[in-house]
Amino acid sequence: MNLWLCVASLLSLAICLLHVFAGGRVAAQPLLASEDLGFVAKQTNYYCWHLVTLAIAAIGLALGYVAWSPEAVELGWFAVGLAASFAVWSFVLGSMRGRAYLALPQWMLFLAVVVPGVIGMVKS
């Protein structure tokens, strides 16, 4: 068992729960309650919110699998790369919009998965 990948997996699954429960209250519920968006725009954004939920869970499950099955190297690097791309895009999006990096802190959450993920993959 690769302890680093277990940590990355558990962090990703915790982020998924945070996304579902806190993100649901902060982002999804206001989106659905919005009167300014049309049905298609609202439902498309809500659908994307669910896709993010599935992607975060998949990253966590993939890293957990690789922690116990070190021969699945490609899957591990894919999951770490996906988490890294989420971190980078969140950071870039915040800077493109002229917002403080703490206003959109998702990049820090994904970075917390990437660091032990990379260490675990290098040690595998």
PDB file of C-alpha atoms in Angstrom:
ATOM      1  CA  MET A   1       0.000   0.000   0.000  1.00  0.00           C
ATOM      2  CA  ASN A   2       1.218   3.469  -0.922  1.00  0.00           C
ATOM      3  CA  LEU A   3       0.479   5.786   2.012  1.00  0.00           C
ATOM      4  CA  TRP A   4       0.991   8.961  -0.045  1.00  0.00           C
ATOM      5  CA  LEU A   5      -1.611   7.890  -2.590  1.00  0.00           C
ATOM      6  CA  CYS A   6      -3.992   6.920   0.230  1.00  0.00           C
ATOM      7  CA  VAL A   7      -3.662  10.439   1.620  1.00  0.00           C
ATOM      8  CA  ALA A   8      -4.249  11.973  -1.828  1.00  0.00           C
ATOM      9  CA  SER A   9      -7.259   9.699  -2.328  1.00  0.00           C
ATOM     10  CA  LEU A  10      -8.820  10.576   1.025  1.00  0.00           C
ATOM     11  CA  LEU A  11      -8.219  14.288   0.447  1.00  0.00           C
ATOM     12  CA  SER A  12      -9.914  14.093  -2.934  1.00  0.00           C
ATOM     13  CA  LEU A  13     -12.892  12.245  -1.489  1.00  0.00           C
ATOM     14  CA  ALA A  14     -13.113  14.811   1.329  1.00  0.00           C
ATOM     15  CA  ILE A  15     -13.055  17.596  -1.265  1.00  0.00           C
ATOM     16  CA  CYS A  16     -15.860  15.799  -3.086  1.00  0.00           C
ATOM     17  CA  LEU A  17     -17.957  15.825   0.092  1.00  0.00           C
ATOM     18  CA  LEU A  18     -17.126  19.494   0.629  1.00  0.00           C
ATOM     19  CA  HIS A  19     -18.179  20.190  -2.958  1.00  0.00           C
ATOM     20  CA  VAL A  20     -21.473  18.335  -2.523  1.00  0.00           C
ATOM     21  CA  PHE A  21     -22.519  19.772   0.825  1.00  0.00           C
ATOM     22  CA  ALA A  22     -20.906  23.220   1.120  1.00  0.00           C
ATOM     23  CA  GLY A  23     -20.799  23.767  -2.636  1.00  0.00           C
ATOM     24  CA  GLY A  24     -24.411  22.764  -2.884  1.00  0.00           C
ATOM     25  CA  ARG A  25     -25.405  25.507  -0.463  1.00  0.00           C
ATOM     26  CA  VAL A  26     -23.009  28.155  -1.786  1.00  0.00           C
ATOM     27  CA  ALA A  27     -23.167  27.518  -5.532  1.00  0.00           C
ATOM     28  CA  ALA A  28     -25.823  25.048  -6.653  1.00  0.00           C
ATOM     29  CA  GLN A  29     -28.791  26.266  -4.609  1.00  0.00           C
ATOM     30  CA  PRO A  30     -28.338  29.944  -5.551  1.00  0.00           C
ATOM     31  CA  LEU A  31     -27.886  28.894  -9.174  1.00  0.00           C
ATOM     32  CA  LEU A  32     -31.146  26.988  -9.174  1.00  0.00           C
ATOM     33  CA  ALA A  33     -32.929  29.813  -7.351  1.00  0.00           C
ATOM     34  CA  SER A  34     -31.734  32.401  -9.844  1.00  0.00           C
ATOM     35  CA  GLU A  35     -34.461  34.211 -11.729  1.00  0.00           C
ATOM     36  CA  ASP A  36     -31.982  35.803 -14.151  1.00  0.00           C
ATOM     37  CA  LEU A  37     -30.989  32.638 -15.985  1.00  0.00           C
ATOM     38  CA  GLY A  38     -33.096  30.779 -18.477  1.00  0.00           C
ATOM     39  CA  PHE A  39     -33.944  27.109 -18.069  1.00  0.00           C
ATOM     40  CA  VAL A  40     -31.247  25.828 -20.437  1.00  0.00           C
ATOM     41  CA  ALA A  41     -28.451  27.966 -18.958  1.00  0.00           C
ATOM     42  CA  LYS A  42     -29.474  27.067 -15.420  1.00  0.00           C
ATOM     43  CA  GLN A  43     -29.761  23.327 -16.059  1.00  0.00           C
ATOM     44  CA  THR A  44     -26.534  23.230 -18.096  1.00  0.00           C
ATOM     45  CA  ASN A  45     -24.616  24.849 -15.241  1.00  0.00           C
ATOM     46  CA  TYR A  46     -26.239  22.509 -12.731  1.00  0.00           C
ATOM     47  CA  TYR A  47     -25.307  19.553 -14.944  1.00  0.00           C
ATOM     48  CA  CYS A  48     -21.696  20.800 -15.018  1.00  0.00           C
ATOM     49  CA  TRP A  49     -21.721  21.070 -11.234  1.00  0.00           C
ATOM     50  CA  HIS A  50     -22.628  17.376 -11.108  1.00  0.00           C
ATOM     51  CA  LEU A  51     -19.895  16.532 -13.616  1.00  0.00           C
ATOM     52  CA  VAL A  52     -17.370  18.196 -11.309  1.00  0.00           C
ATOM     53  CA  THR A  53     -18.720  16.089  -8.428  1.00  0.00           C
ATOM     54  CA  LEU A  54     -18.178  12.926 -10.472  1.00  0.00           C
ATOM     55  CA  ALA A  55     -14.699  14.019 -11.592  1.00  0.00           C
ATOM     56  CA  ILE A  56     -13.535  14.752  -8.040  1.00  0.00           C
ATOM     57  CA  ALA A  57     -14.888  11.406  -6.834  1.00  0.00           C
ATOM     58  CA  ALA A  58     -13.216   9.621  -9.765  1.00  0.00           C
ATOM     59  CA  ILE A  59      -9.859  11.218  -8.914  1.00  0.00           C
ATOM     60  CA  GLY A  60     -10.174   9.996  -5.326  1.00  0.00           C
ATOM     61  CA  LEU A  61     -11.266   6.498  -6.314  1.00  0.00           C
ATOM     62  CA  ALA A  62      -8.527   6.209  -8.943  1.00  0.00           C
ATOM     63  CA  LEU A  63      -5.821   7.273  -6.505  1.00  0.00           C
ATOM     64  CA  GLY A  64      -7.179   4.842  -3.919  1.00  0.00           C
ATOM     65  CA  TYR A  65      -7.080   2.037  -6.456  1.00  0.00           C
ATOM     66  CA  VAL A  66      -3.507   2.853  -7.464  1.00  0.00           C
ATOM     67  CA  ALA A  67      -2.481   3.001  -3.785  1.00  0.00           C
ATOM     68  CA  TRP A  68      -3.329  -0.705  -3.573  1.00  0.00           C
ATOM     69  CA  SER A  69      -2.507  -1.654  -7.181  1.00  0.00           C
ATOM     70  CA  PRO A  70       0.839  -0.049  -8.046  1.00  0.00           C
ATOM     71  CA  GLU A  71       0.837  -1.584 -11.524  1.00  0.00           C
ATOM     72  CA  ALA A  72      -1.867   0.929 -12.560  1.00  0.00           C
ATOM     73  CA  VAL A  73       0.741   3.670 -13.016  1.00  0.00           C
ATOM     74  CA  GLU A  74      -0.982   5.354 -15.957  1.00  0.00           C
ATOM     75  CA  LEU A  75      -4.244   5.685 -14.040  1.00  0.00           C
ATOM     76  CA  GLY A  76      -2.409   7.271 -11.120  1.00  0.00           C
ATOM     77  CA  TRP A  77      -0.635   9.822 -13.286  1.00  0.00           C
ATOM     78  CA  PHE A  78      -3.899  10.579 -15.087  1.00  0.00           C
ATOM     79  CA  ALA A  79      -5.689  11.242 -11.780  1.00  0.00           C
ATOM     80  CA  VAL A  80      -2.842  13.411 -10.468  1.00  0.00           C
ATOM     81  CA  GLY A  81      -2.712  15.271 -13.795  1.00  0.00           C
ATOM     82  CA  LEU A  82      -6.449  15.900 -13.709  1.00  0.00           C
ATOM     83  CA  ALA A  83      -6.245  17.267 -10.161  1.00  0.00           C
ATOM     84  CA  ALA A  84      -3.275  19.434 -11.224  1.00  0.00           C
ATOM     85  CA  SER A  85      -5.199  20.785 -14.215  1.00  0.00           C
ATOM     86  CA  PHE A  86      -8.129  21.656 -11.927  1.00  0.00           C
ATOM     87  CA  ALA A  87      -5.727  23.484  -9.581  1.00  0.00           C
ATOM     88  CA  VAL A  88      -4.049  25.399 -12.396  1.00  0.00           C
ATOM     89  CA  TRP A  89      -7.315  26.357 -14.075  1.00  0.00           C
ATOM     90  CA  SER A  90      -8.830  27.591 -10.806  1.00  0.00           C
ATOM     91  CA  PHE A  91      -5.739  29.704 -10.145  1.00  0.00           C
ATOM     92  CA  VAL A  92      -5.682  31.082 -13.713  1.00  0.00           C
ATOM     93  CA  LEU A  93      -9.407  31.791 -13.728  1.00  0.00           C
ATOM     94  CA  GLY A  94      -9.111  33.743 -10.475  1.00  0.00           C
ATOM     95  CA  SER A  95      -6.247  35.819 -11.830  1.00  0.00           C
ATOM     96  CA  MET A  96      -7.980  36.402 -15.187  1.00  0.00           C
ATOM     97  CA  ARG A  97     -10.996  37.818 -13.397  1.00  0.00           C
ATOM     98  CA  GLY A  98      -8.848  40.089 -11.223  1.00  0.00           C
ATOM     99  CA  ARG A  99      -9.981  38.353  -8.040  1.00  0.00           C
ATOM    100  CA  ALA A 100      -7.867  37.650  -5.016  1.00  0.00           C
ATOM    101  CA  TYR A 101      -6.600  34.097  -5.054  1.00  0.00           C
ATOM    102  CA  LEU A 102      -8.445  33.438  -1.808  1.00  0.00           C
ATOM    103  CA  ALA A 103     -11.768  34.405  -3.370  1.00  0.00           C
ATOM    104  CA  LEU A 104     -11.673  31.192  -5.417  1.00  0.00           C
ATOM    105  CA  PRO A 105      -9.668  28.838  -3.178  1.00  0.00           C
ATOM    106  CA  GLN A 106     -10.389  25.639  -5.119  1.00  0.00           C
ATOM    107  CA  TRP A 107      -6.823  25.642  -6.456  1.00  0.00           C
ATOM    108  CA  MET A 108      -5.512  25.127  -2.912  1.00  0.00           C
ATOM    109  CA  LEU A 109      -7.779  22.138  -2.369  1.00  0.00           C
ATOM    110  CA  PHE A 110      -6.624  20.465  -5.565  1.00  0.00           C
ATOM    111  CA  LEU A 111      -3.006  21.324  -4.833  1.00  0.00           C
ATOM    112  CA  ALA A 112      -3.451  19.452  -1.545  1.00  0.00           C
ATOM    113  CA  VAL A 113      -4.275  16.350  -3.633  1.00  0.00           C
ATOM    114  CA  VAL A 114      -1.531  16.923  -6.202  1.00  0.00           C
ATOM    115  CA  VAL A 115       1.382  17.159  -3.743  1.00  0.00           C
ATOM    116  CA  PRO A 116       0.918  13.781  -2.014  1.00  0.00           C
ATOM    117  CA  GLY A 117      -0.237  12.342  -5.335  1.00  0.00           C
ATOM    118  CA  VAL A 118       3.003  13.253  -7.090  1.00  0.00           C
ATOM    119  CA  ILE A 119       5.101  12.056  -4.141  1.00  0.00           C
ATOM    120  CA  GLY A 120       3.178   8.785  -4.099  1.00  0.00           C
ATOM    121  CA  MET A 121       3.512   8.275  -7.845  1.00  0.00           C
ATOM    122  CA  VAL A 122       7.256   8.973  -7.798  1.00  0.00           C
ATOM    123  CA  LYS A 123       7.694   6.511  -4.925  1.00  0.00           C
ATOM    124  CA  SER A 124       5.631   3.792  -6.614  1.00  0.00           C
TER     125      SER A 124
END
